[in-house]
Amino acid sequence: MIASDQTNVLPRFLDLVYPSIQRGEGVRLWTTEGLEVLDACSGEAMVTCLGYGATPIVETARAQAHRISYVYNHHFTNEPQERLAERLIELAAPEMARVRFVSGGSEANETALRLIRQYHVDRGQTARWRIISQAQAYHGALIGALALTGRRSLQQPYGEYLSGHLQIAPATWRFDPSGQAALDELDRALEEAGPDTVAAFFCEPVSGAALPGYTPPKLFWEGLAERRERYGFLICLDEVVTGVGRTGSWFAHQTLPIEPDIVTAGKGLGAGYAPLAATLCKQQIYDVLAAGSRQFEHGHTWDGAPLPCAVGLAVLEALSEQGLVDRVRERGPSLRDQLELALAGLEIVREVRGRGFLLGVELVDPRDGTSLLPDELDAAALVDQTAFDQGLLVTSTHSTADGYTGDQTLLAPAFVATDAELDEMIERFAATATEVDRVIKHRLAGATV
Ligand SMILES: Cc1ncc(COP(=O)(O)O)c(C=O)c1O
């Protein structure tokens, strides 16, 4: 266990004492003190879809590092990058045409922002720069991506750095179960901005940590596609979490009534064996650049380097050969039912939602079954700590301060988790939620709120 005053690391939370992870195998982690933890959220960040210690990926990385690990992509391309681009399009996203590889999801989304802008400039529509996005979202920590969320708790104190994009409320049970209110809000945002200044609509097809497992209703997607036609903006879907299989299809948008112009992927693409993410676009976007400026001058040092791309290629092959996307699609609905059943009757649980191996549990105030839990209870932290005490790793969000949703927990197991391991995760999480229900009710009874 390492506290902030015992380390040279600048930790994320200075008041937390951090257990140190020594090793992992499959879906289990061990700390340096020998504590075993069952990982129900793929390395906490929905990344390790193949679990820990996947020998073929490690061997591929070793061999590639010997051959050539790194070279910059200004004057060179390389075989792993070329093969990964080809395989990604062929296997996972045939509706896309071109790929730029980067190191992380924020970079992929920043790349998408630049591509969106370059596309409009190359078409002579230089007034288009604004992005409309969903307020309760997360698109990354870099300044461009951070401007796309409406979450005040994340944006403070950096407001001065952030561009004036527009956000609309999510169409959840709380605000808008049909999706019509979100469409009306989208219309108001378009009008407020002036449709000719709007460059793109940006959103997660199925949300990750910001609103785990949530997807807008069909009516919203159809209305969004219709407005794209009418006003000429692009649609970029952030599939940093959902890309490469997490929701049971290679990309989540493939099961939605909408096709994006640009899509980003990350997390599971490198599966925790290399930092790797990607921005993919349709042929039509590429054609505009090809007929226009003939460049996309945006890059980071590790873009498309041989080592991470070789890892990404091995990850795609492992997913394909082991039929893991099919496994997630087939097992996802029963996993969700199982979770719902295990939590039935707990008054703090309002909703269990999600697709594939991306599930969310939303907590509410048990006194009325609707209100957000009082901010000061920080139920999210209580869930994570209680789970950890039960030897289970889940990740929760305390979004109460943002106003769109309250405390929520994300479960996102590795695709290789066996049925027995999934059962164990559900069992431990049910025990966790039962204990949290008890503690919260106790605190509410004694509190003055
Ligand atoms: C939906 C989504 N987009 C983007 C990002 C940013 O990715 P990264 O942390 O790799 O920069 C995340 C990270 O959690 C995410 O969940």
Short mmCIF file of C-alpha atoms and ligand atoms in Angstrom, two decimals:
data_model
loop_
_atom_site.label_atom_id
_atom_site.label_comp_id
_atom_site.label_asym_id
_atom_site.label_seq_id
_atom_site.Cartn_x
_atom_site.Cartn_y
_atom_site.Cartn_z
CA MET A 1 0.00 0.00 0.00
CA ILE A 2 1.46 3.37 -1.03
CA ALA A 3 0.31 6.77 0.26
CA SER A 4 0.94 10.08 -1.49
CA ASP A 5 3.62 11.11 1.01
CA GLN A 6 5.60 7.88 0.42
CA THR A 7 6.18 8.14 -3.33
CA ASN A 8 7.72 10.23 -6.09
CA VAL A 9 4.65 9.55 -8.22
CA LEU A 10 2.16 12.39 -8.57
CA PRO A 11 -0.93 10.32 -7.80
CA ARG A 12 -4.42 10.93 -9.06
CA PHE A 13 -6.00 11.30 -5.61
CA LEU A 14 -3.69 12.51 -2.89
CA ASP A 15 -5.89 11.16 -0.09
CA LEU A 16 -6.01 7.59 -1.39
CA VAL A 17 -3.64 4.90 -0.26
CA TYR A 18 -2.97 2.77 -3.34
CA PRO A 19 -2.54 -1.00 -3.36
CA SER A 20 0.20 -1.93 -5.82
CA ILE A 21 -0.58 -4.50 -8.51
CA GLN A 22 2.08 -7.13 -9.04
CA ARG A 23 0.63 -9.48 -11.63
CA GLY A 24 -2.48 -10.66 -13.44
CA GLU A 25 -3.76 -13.87 -14.99
CA GLY A 26 -7.01 -14.24 -16.91
CA VAL A 27 -9.51 -12.07 -15.02
CA ARG A 28 -7.62 -12.04 -11.71
CA LEU A 29 -5.15 -9.55 -10.28
CA TRP A 30 -2.76 -9.92 -7.36
CA THR A 31 -1.37 -7.07 -5.28
CA THR A 32 2.18 -7.05 -3.90
CA GLU A 33 0.63 -7.97 -0.55
CA GLY A 34 -0.86 -11.14 -2.05
CA LEU A 35 -4.47 -9.95 -2.19
CA GLU A 36 -6.43 -11.58 -5.04
CA VAL A 37 -8.95 -9.42 -6.91
CA LEU A 38 -11.54 -10.57 -9.44
CA ASP A 39 -11.57 -7.97 -12.21
CA ALA A 40 -15.09 -7.20 -13.48
CA CYS A 41 -14.15 -4.14 -15.52
CA SER A 42 -11.15 -5.14 -17.63
CA GLY A 43 -8.33 -3.35 -15.85
CA GLU A 44 -10.70 -0.72 -14.39
CA ALA A 45 -10.91 1.09 -17.73
CA MET A 46 -12.64 -1.42 -20.07
CA VAL A 47 -9.30 -2.24 -21.72
CA THR A 48 -8.10 -5.81 -21.08
CA CYS A 49 -10.68 -7.62 -23.21
CA LEU A 50 -8.40 -10.67 -23.60
CA GLY A 51 -7.60 -10.83 -19.89
CA TYR A 52 -4.11 -10.79 -18.38
CA GLY A 53 -1.17 -12.89 -19.59
CA ALA A 54 -2.38 -13.59 -23.15
CA THR A 55 0.72 -15.42 -24.40
CA PRO A 56 0.27 -14.98 -28.20
CA ILE A 57 -0.01 -11.20 -27.79
CA VAL A 58 3.05 -11.06 -25.53
CA GLU A 59 5.01 -13.20 -27.99
CA THR A 60 3.96 -11.02 -30.94
CA ALA A 61 5.06 -7.89 -29.05
CA ARG A 62 8.40 -9.46 -28.19
CA ALA A 63 9.09 -10.53 -31.79
CA GLN A 64 8.04 -7.16 -33.20
CA ALA A 65 10.19 -5.27 -30.69
CA HIS A 66 13.19 -7.31 -31.86
CA ARG A 67 12.42 -6.66 -35.54
CA ILE A 68 11.59 -2.96 -35.27
CA SER A 69 9.74 -1.37 -32.42
CA TYR A 70 9.55 2.26 -33.44
CA VAL A 71 9.91 4.56 -36.38
CA TYR A 72 8.05 7.82 -36.96
CA ASN A 73 5.40 7.95 -39.68
CA HIS A 74 6.38 11.20 -41.43
CA HIS A 75 8.76 9.59 -43.93
CA PHE A 76 7.91 5.92 -43.43
CA THR A 77 5.05 3.56 -43.18
CA ASN A 78 5.49 0.03 -41.83
CA GLU A 79 4.02 -3.40 -42.34
CA PRO A 80 2.17 -3.75 -39.00
CA GLN A 81 0.45 -0.39 -39.55
CA GLU A 82 -0.54 -1.29 -43.11
CA ARG A 83 -1.79 -4.74 -42.15
CA LEU A 84 -3.68 -3.51 -39.10
CA ALA A 85 -5.46 -0.82 -41.13
CA GLU A 86 -6.43 -3.37 -43.76
CA ARG A 87 -7.58 -5.98 -41.24
CA LEU A 88 -9.51 -3.47 -39.13
CA ILE A 89 -11.49 -2.29 -42.14
CA GLU A 90 -11.96 -5.75 -43.62
CA LEU A 91 -12.91 -7.56 -40.42
CA ALA A 92 -14.42 -4.95 -38.12
CA ALA A 93 -15.52 -1.86 -40.02
CA PRO A 94 -16.13 -2.48 -43.75
CA GLU A 95 -18.22 0.71 -43.87
CA MET A 96 -15.06 2.75 -43.17
CA ALA A 97 -12.17 3.37 -45.56
CA ARG A 98 -9.17 4.98 -43.86
CA VAL A 99 -7.55 4.77 -40.43
CA ARG A 100 -5.12 6.92 -38.46
CA PHE A 101 -3.54 5.10 -35.48
CA VAL A 102 -2.75 6.96 -32.26
CA SER A 103 -1.90 6.02 -28.69
CA GLY A 104 -5.11 6.63 -26.74
CA GLY A 105 -8.79 7.46 -26.88
CA SER A 106 -8.36 11.19 -26.21
CA GLU A 107 -5.86 11.42 -29.07
CA ALA A 108 -8.26 9.52 -31.33
CA ASN A 109 -11.04 11.98 -30.53
CA GLU A 110 -8.75 14.99 -30.98
CA THR A 111 -7.74 13.51 -34.33
CA ALA A 112 -11.44 13.22 -35.20
CA LEU A 113 -11.98 16.88 -34.26
CA ARG A 114 -9.14 17.94 -36.56
CA LEU A 115 -10.43 15.70 -39.35
CA ILE A 116 -13.93 17.14 -39.03
CA ARG A 117 -12.57 20.68 -39.26
CA GLN A 118 -10.21 19.86 -42.14
CA TYR A 119 -13.08 18.25 -44.06
CA HIS A 120 -15.27 21.36 -43.81
CA VAL A 121 -12.40 23.75 -44.57
CA ASP A 122 -11.43 21.70 -47.62
CA ARG A 123 -15.04 21.95 -48.82
CA GLY A 124 -14.91 25.72 -48.41
CA GLN A 125 -17.30 25.69 -45.43
CA THR A 126 -14.93 27.49 -43.08
CA ALA A 127 -17.67 28.69 -40.74
CA ARG A 128 -18.30 25.16 -39.52
CA TRP A 129 -16.43 24.47 -36.27
CA ARG A 130 -18.95 23.86 -33.52
CA ILE A 131 -19.62 20.42 -32.14
CA ILE A 132 -22.88 19.38 -30.52
CA SER A 133 -22.55 16.50 -28.10
CA GLN A 134 -24.29 14.79 -25.25
CA ALA A 135 -23.85 16.51 -21.90
CA GLN A 136 -23.36 13.41 -19.75
CA ALA A 137 -20.42 12.03 -21.72
CA TYR A 138 -16.69 11.47 -21.60
CA HIS A 139 -14.52 11.90 -24.67
CA GLY A 140 -11.11 12.27 -23.08
CA ALA A 141 -8.83 14.38 -20.94
CA LEU A 142 -7.12 16.49 -23.62
CA ILE A 143 -8.40 20.04 -23.89
CA GLY A 144 -10.22 19.60 -27.22
CA ALA A 145 -11.96 16.41 -26.12
CA LEU A 146 -12.70 17.78 -22.65
CA ALA A 147 -14.69 20.62 -24.23
CA LEU A 148 -17.14 18.07 -25.62
CA THR A 149 -18.57 16.93 -22.31
CA GLY A 150 -21.10 18.90 -20.30
CA ARG A 151 -19.78 17.58 -17.01
CA ARG A 152 -18.93 20.56 -14.86
CA SER A 153 -17.07 18.41 -12.34
CA LEU A 154 -14.55 17.40 -15.04
CA GLN A 155 -14.25 20.78 -16.72
CA GLN A 156 -13.51 22.81 -13.60
CA PRO A 157 -11.17 24.68 -13.24
CA TYR A 158 -10.18 24.57 -16.92
CA GLY A 159 -13.19 26.41 -18.36
CA GLU A 160 -11.09 29.20 -19.87
CA TYR A 161 -9.27 26.69 -22.07
CA LEU A 162 -12.40 25.08 -23.49
CA SER A 163 -14.12 26.00 -26.76
CA GLY A 164 -17.79 26.96 -26.78
CA HIS A 165 -19.36 23.77 -28.09
CA LEU A 166 -22.97 22.91 -27.29
CA GLN A 167 -24.41 20.01 -25.32
CA ILE A 168 -27.80 18.38 -25.05
CA ALA A 169 -29.17 16.34 -22.13
CA PRO A 170 -29.12 12.54 -22.47
CA ALA A 171 -32.44 10.84 -23.28
CA THR A 172 -32.53 8.74 -20.10
CA TRP A 173 -35.59 7.54 -18.15
CA ARG A 174 -35.11 10.62 -15.98
CA PHE A 175 -35.50 13.27 -18.70
CA ASP A 176 -36.73 11.76 -21.87
CA PRO A 177 -37.45 8.04 -22.33
CA SER A 178 -38.64 8.46 -25.94
CA GLY A 179 -35.76 10.61 -27.22
CA GLN A 180 -38.07 13.37 -28.46
CA ALA A 181 -36.92 15.93 -25.86
CA ALA A 182 -33.29 15.33 -26.91
CA LEU A 183 -34.25 15.92 -30.55
CA ASP A 184 -36.05 19.13 -29.60
CA GLU A 185 -32.98 20.21 -27.68
CA LEU A 186 -30.80 19.35 -30.68
CA ASP A 187 -33.01 21.57 -32.84
CA ARG A 188 -32.67 24.41 -30.35
CA ALA A 189 -28.88 23.95 -30.26
CA LEU A 190 -28.70 24.02 -34.07
CA GLU A 191 -30.75 27.17 -34.13
CA GLU A 192 -28.74 28.83 -31.36
CA ALA A 193 -25.42 28.01 -33.05
CA GLY A 194 -26.68 28.67 -36.58
CA PRO A 195 -26.74 25.38 -38.52
CA ASP A 196 -24.03 26.64 -40.88
CA THR A 197 -21.54 26.82 -38.01
CA VAL A 198 -22.13 23.25 -36.84
CA ALA A 199 -19.38 20.87 -37.90
CA ALA A 200 -20.47 17.62 -36.24
CA PHE A 201 -22.52 15.77 -33.69
CA PHE A 202 -20.29 13.72 -31.38
CA CYS A 203 -21.45 10.92 -29.08
CA GLU A 204 -20.87 7.46 -27.67
CA PRO A 205 -23.24 4.90 -29.23
CA VAL A 206 -23.36 3.05 -25.91
CA SER A 207 -21.86 5.05 -23.06
CA GLY A 208 -18.90 3.89 -21.02
CA ALA A 209 -18.07 5.37 -17.64
CA ALA A 210 -20.13 8.59 -17.92
CA LEU A 211 -23.50 6.84 -18.21
CA PRO A 212 -22.62 3.14 -18.20
CA GLY A 213 -24.55 1.01 -20.69
CA TYR A 214 -26.84 3.85 -21.83
CA THR A 215 -27.77 4.27 -25.47
CA PRO A 216 -30.14 6.90 -26.87
CA PRO A 217 -33.54 5.59 -28.08
CA LYS A 218 -34.14 4.65 -31.73
CA LEU A 219 -36.22 7.79 -32.31
CA PHE A 220 -33.23 9.94 -31.43
CA TRP A 221 -30.83 8.15 -33.79
CA GLU A 222 -33.33 8.37 -36.66
CA GLY A 223 -33.97 12.07 -35.99
CA LEU A 224 -30.24 12.74 -35.80
CA ALA A 225 -29.62 11.05 -39.17
CA GLU A 226 -32.42 13.09 -40.70
CA ARG A 227 -30.95 16.36 -39.36
CA ARG A 228 -27.50 15.44 -40.72
CA GLU A 229 -29.10 15.19 -44.18
CA ARG A 230 -30.87 18.50 -43.72
CA TYR A 231 -28.01 20.58 -42.27
CA GLY A 232 -24.83 18.96 -43.62
CA PHE A 233 -22.93 18.32 -40.39
CA LEU A 234 -20.97 15.11 -39.77
CA ILE A 235 -21.65 12.42 -37.20
CA CYS A 236 -18.69 11.14 -35.20
CA LEU A 237 -19.24 8.22 -32.86
CA ASP A 238 -16.80 7.75 -30.02
CA GLU A 239 -16.33 3.98 -29.85
CA VAL A 240 -13.20 4.17 -27.71
CA VAL A 241 -14.97 1.86 -25.26
CA THR A 242 -17.40 0.02 -27.55
CA GLY A 243 -15.06 -0.57 -30.51
CA VAL A 244 -13.75 -4.07 -31.22
CA GLY A 245 -16.50 -6.10 -29.68
CA ARG A 246 -17.42 -4.80 -26.24
CA THR A 247 -21.17 -4.60 -27.00
CA GLY A 248 -21.33 -7.82 -29.06
CA SER A 249 -20.66 -6.41 -32.53
CA TRP A 250 -17.30 -5.24 -33.85
CA PHE A 251 -18.55 -1.66 -33.52
CA ALA A 252 -21.68 -0.72 -31.56
CA HIS A 253 -23.03 1.53 -34.34
CA GLN A 254 -23.44 -1.56 -36.54
CA THR A 255 -26.56 -2.44 -34.55
CA LEU A 256 -27.99 1.10 -34.51
CA PRO A 257 -30.14 2.83 -37.13
CA ILE A 258 -27.32 5.25 -37.99
CA GLU A 259 -24.00 5.13 -39.81
CA PRO A 260 -21.28 7.50 -38.62
CA ASP A 261 -18.98 9.45 -40.93
CA ILE A 262 -16.11 9.11 -38.47
CA VAL A 263 -15.62 6.65 -35.66
CA THR A 264 -12.93 6.29 -33.01
CA ALA A 265 -11.72 3.17 -31.23
CA GLY A 266 -9.21 2.55 -28.42
CA LYS A 267 -9.09 0.58 -25.19
CA GLY A 268 -9.73 -3.03 -26.37
CA LEU A 269 -7.77 -2.51 -29.61
CA GLY A 270 -4.51 -2.73 -27.69
CA ALA A 271 -6.19 -4.85 -24.99
CA GLY A 272 -3.77 -3.49 -22.39
CA TYR A 273 -0.69 -4.87 -24.19
CA ALA A 274 0.17 -1.61 -25.97
CA PRO A 275 -1.25 1.93 -26.00
CA LEU A 276 -3.26 1.97 -29.22
CA ALA A 277 -6.32 3.78 -30.55
CA ALA A 278 -7.65 4.71 -33.97
CA THR A 279 -9.69 7.26 -35.90
CA LEU A 280 -11.55 5.77 -38.86
CA CYS A 281 -13.37 7.65 -41.58
CA LYS A 282 -15.52 6.93 -44.59
CA GLN A 283 -14.25 7.19 -48.14
CA GLN A 284 -16.25 10.37 -48.70
CA ILE A 285 -14.23 12.19 -45.97
CA TYR A 286 -10.96 11.03 -47.49
CA ASP A 287 -12.12 12.09 -50.97
CA VAL A 288 -12.71 15.66 -49.79
CA LEU A 289 -9.15 15.88 -48.39
CA ALA A 290 -7.79 14.24 -51.55
CA ALA A 291 -9.50 16.85 -53.72
CA GLY A 292 -8.68 19.67 -51.28
CA SER A 293 -5.58 20.39 -49.21
CA ARG A 294 -4.14 16.91 -49.84
CA GLN A 295 -2.84 16.66 -46.31
CA PHE A 296 -3.97 15.86 -42.82
CA GLU A 297 -1.24 17.56 -40.86
CA HIS A 298 -1.81 16.24 -37.36
CA GLY A 299 0.31 13.75 -35.51
CA HIS A 300 1.76 12.39 -32.31
CA THR A 301 5.16 10.73 -31.90
CA TRP A 302 3.83 7.17 -31.54
CA ASP A 303 1.17 7.31 -34.30
CA GLY A 304 1.16 4.09 -36.32
CA ALA A 305 4.41 2.78 -34.83
CA PRO A 306 5.28 -0.88 -35.54
CA LEU A 307 5.09 -2.21 -31.97
CA PRO A 308 1.57 -1.05 -30.98
CA CYS A 309 0.21 -1.86 -34.46
CA ALA A 310 1.62 -5.41 -34.32
CA VAL A 311 -0.09 -5.82 -30.96
CA GLY A 312 -3.37 -4.47 -32.37
CA LEU A 313 -3.19 -6.94 -35.24
CA ALA A 314 -2.59 -9.85 -32.84
CA VAL A 315 -5.55 -8.67 -30.72
CA LEU A 316 -7.87 -8.60 -33.76
CA GLU A 317 -6.73 -12.10 -34.74
CA ALA A 318 -7.29 -13.40 -31.20
CA LEU A 319 -10.78 -11.89 -31.09
CA SER A 320 -11.59 -13.38 -34.47
CA GLU A 321 -10.03 -16.84 -34.00
CA GLN A 322 -11.58 -17.35 -30.56
CA GLY A 323 -15.00 -16.08 -31.70
CA LEU A 324 -15.00 -13.62 -28.81
CA VAL A 325 -17.27 -10.99 -30.38
CA ASP A 326 -19.88 -13.72 -30.94
CA ARG A 327 -19.37 -14.89 -27.38
CA VAL A 328 -20.08 -11.36 -26.06
CA ARG A 329 -23.15 -11.01 -28.29
CA GLU A 330 -24.56 -14.38 -27.22
CA ARG A 331 -23.72 -14.18 -23.50
CA GLY A 332 -24.46 -10.44 -23.02
CA PRO A 333 -28.28 -10.61 -22.69
CA SER A 334 -28.22 -13.43 -20.11
CA LEU A 335 -25.43 -11.68 -18.19
CA ARG A 336 -27.60 -8.58 -17.95
CA ASP A 337 -30.65 -10.66 -16.88
CA GLN A 338 -28.51 -12.40 -14.29
CA LEU A 339 -27.32 -9.07 -12.89
CA GLU A 340 -30.84 -7.66 -12.84
CA LEU A 341 -32.16 -10.71 -11.01
CA ALA A 342 -29.31 -10.64 -8.50
CA LEU A 343 -30.09 -6.98 -7.65
CA ALA A 344 -33.89 -7.31 -7.67
CA GLY A 345 -35.52 -5.87 -4.57
CA LEU A 346 -32.65 -3.52 -3.66
CA GLU A 347 -34.24 -0.09 -3.29
CA ILE A 348 -31.08 1.84 -4.15
CA VAL A 349 -30.93 0.20 -7.60
CA ARG A 350 -33.08 2.00 -10.16
CA GLU A 351 -31.87 0.57 -13.43
CA VAL A 352 -29.66 -2.18 -14.85
CA ARG A 353 -28.84 -1.50 -18.49
CA GLY A 354 -26.34 -2.17 -21.23
CA ARG A 355 -25.35 -4.40 -24.11
CA GLY A 356 -22.87 -7.21 -24.47
CA PHE A 357 -20.19 -6.99 -21.80
CA LEU A 358 -20.86 -3.31 -21.02
CA LEU A 359 -23.35 -3.08 -18.18
CA GLY A 360 -24.41 -0.21 -15.95
CA VAL A 361 -26.19 -0.08 -12.61
CA GLU A 362 -27.78 3.22 -11.65
CA LEU A 363 -28.34 4.04 -7.98
CA VAL A 364 -31.06 6.32 -6.61
CA ASP A 365 -32.29 7.57 -3.26
CA PRO A 366 -34.23 4.62 -1.74
CA ARG A 367 -36.64 7.03 -0.04
CA ASP A 368 -38.41 7.80 -3.33
CA GLY A 369 -36.71 5.55 -5.90
CA THR A 370 -36.08 8.50 -8.23
CA SER A 371 -33.93 11.29 -6.74
CA LEU A 372 -30.15 11.32 -6.95
CA LEU A 373 -28.49 10.19 -3.75
CA PRO A 374 -27.20 13.11 -1.66
CA ASP A 375 -23.87 14.26 -3.05
CA GLU A 376 -22.05 14.05 0.28
CA LEU A 377 -22.72 10.31 0.63
CA ASP A 378 -20.48 9.65 -2.40
CA ALA A 379 -22.17 6.29 -2.97
CA ALA A 380 -19.89 5.58 -5.95
CA ALA A 381 -16.81 5.49 -3.72
CA LEU A 382 -18.70 3.37 -1.21
CA VAL A 383 -19.59 0.82 -3.92
CA ASP A 384 -16.02 0.57 -5.19
CA GLN A 385 -14.55 0.19 -1.70
CA THR A 386 -17.19 -2.35 -0.61
CA ALA A 387 -16.58 -4.35 -3.80
CA PHE A 388 -12.83 -4.24 -3.24
CA ASP A 389 -13.33 -5.53 0.29
CA GLN A 390 -15.18 -8.47 -1.32
CA GLY A 391 -12.25 -9.04 -3.71
CA LEU A 392 -14.05 -7.55 -6.70
CA LEU A 393 -12.95 -4.73 -9.00
CA VAL A 394 -15.73 -2.53 -10.40
CA THR A 395 -15.64 1.13 -11.31
CA SER A 396 -18.26 3.68 -10.33
CA THR A 397 -18.96 7.28 -11.27
CA HIS A 398 -20.15 9.94 -8.85
CA SER A 399 -21.86 12.27 -11.29
CA THR A 400 -24.35 13.91 -8.95
CA ALA A 401 -22.72 17.32 -9.21
CA ASP A 402 -23.28 17.34 -12.98
CA GLY A 403 -27.06 17.16 -12.56
CA TYR A 404 -27.82 14.61 -15.28
CA THR A 405 -27.39 11.44 -13.31
CA GLY A 406 -26.25 10.21 -9.92
CA ASP A 407 -24.03 7.40 -8.76
CA GLN A 408 -23.54 4.55 -11.18
CA THR A 409 -21.43 1.43 -11.43
CA LEU A 410 -19.90 -0.09 -14.51
CA LEU A 411 -19.29 -3.78 -15.08
CA ALA A 412 -17.28 -4.65 -18.17
CA PRO A 413 -15.64 -8.06 -17.87
CA ALA A 414 -12.97 -9.39 -20.20
CA PHE A 415 -14.46 -11.25 -23.19
CA VAL A 416 -12.51 -14.35 -22.14
CA ALA A 417 -14.22 -14.56 -18.73
CA THR A 418 -15.72 -18.03 -18.29
CA ASP A 419 -19.31 -18.58 -17.21
CA ALA A 420 -18.09 -19.57 -13.75
CA GLU A 421 -16.07 -16.35 -13.49
CA LEU A 422 -19.03 -14.27 -14.65
CA ASP A 423 -21.23 -15.98 -12.03
CA GLU A 424 -18.66 -15.17 -9.38
CA MET A 425 -18.58 -11.50 -10.46
CA ILE A 426 -22.38 -11.24 -10.25
CA GLU A 427 -22.44 -12.98 -6.89
CA ARG A 428 -19.82 -10.67 -5.41
CA PHE A 429 -21.47 -7.60 -6.88
CA ALA A 430 -24.88 -8.60 -5.47
CA ALA A 431 -23.25 -8.94 -2.04
CA THR A 432 -21.64 -5.53 -2.55
CA ALA A 433 -24.90 -3.83 -3.56
CA THR A 434 -26.76 -5.43 -0.64
CA GLU A 435 -24.20 -4.07 1.79
CA VAL A 436 -24.25 -0.62 0.16
CA ASP A 437 -28.08 -0.60 0.30
CA ARG A 438 -27.86 -1.31 4.04
CA VAL A 439 -25.19 1.32 4.75
CA ILE A 440 -26.87 4.03 2.67
CA LYS A 441 -30.24 3.50 4.35
CA HIS A 442 -28.55 3.62 7.73
CA ARG A 443 -26.78 6.87 6.87
CA LEU A 444 -29.94 8.41 5.42
CA ALA A 445 -31.87 7.53 8.57
CA GLY A 446 -29.30 9.30 10.72
CA ALA A 447 -28.64 12.20 8.39
CA THR A 448 -30.33 15.55 8.42
CA VAL A 449 -30.64 15.65 4.61
C1 LIG B 1 -15.85 6.99 -24.36
C2 LIG B 1 -14.44 7.41 -24.12
N1 LIG B 1 -13.85 8.21 -25.00
C3 LIG B 1 -12.56 8.61 -24.83
C4 LIG B 1 -11.83 8.22 -23.73
C5 LIG B 1 -10.43 8.70 -23.55
O1 LIG B 1 -9.53 7.67 -23.76
P1 LIG B 1 -8.04 7.75 -23.18
O2 LIG B 1 -8.18 7.77 -21.69
O3 LIG B 1 -7.40 6.50 -23.70
O4 LIG B 1 -7.40 8.97 -23.69
C6 LIG B 1 -12.40 7.37 -22.79
C7 LIG B 1 -11.64 6.94 -21.61
O5 LIG B 1 -12.16 6.43 -20.66
C8 LIG B 1 -13.75 6.97 -22.98
O6 LIG B 1 -14.37 6.19 -22.08
#
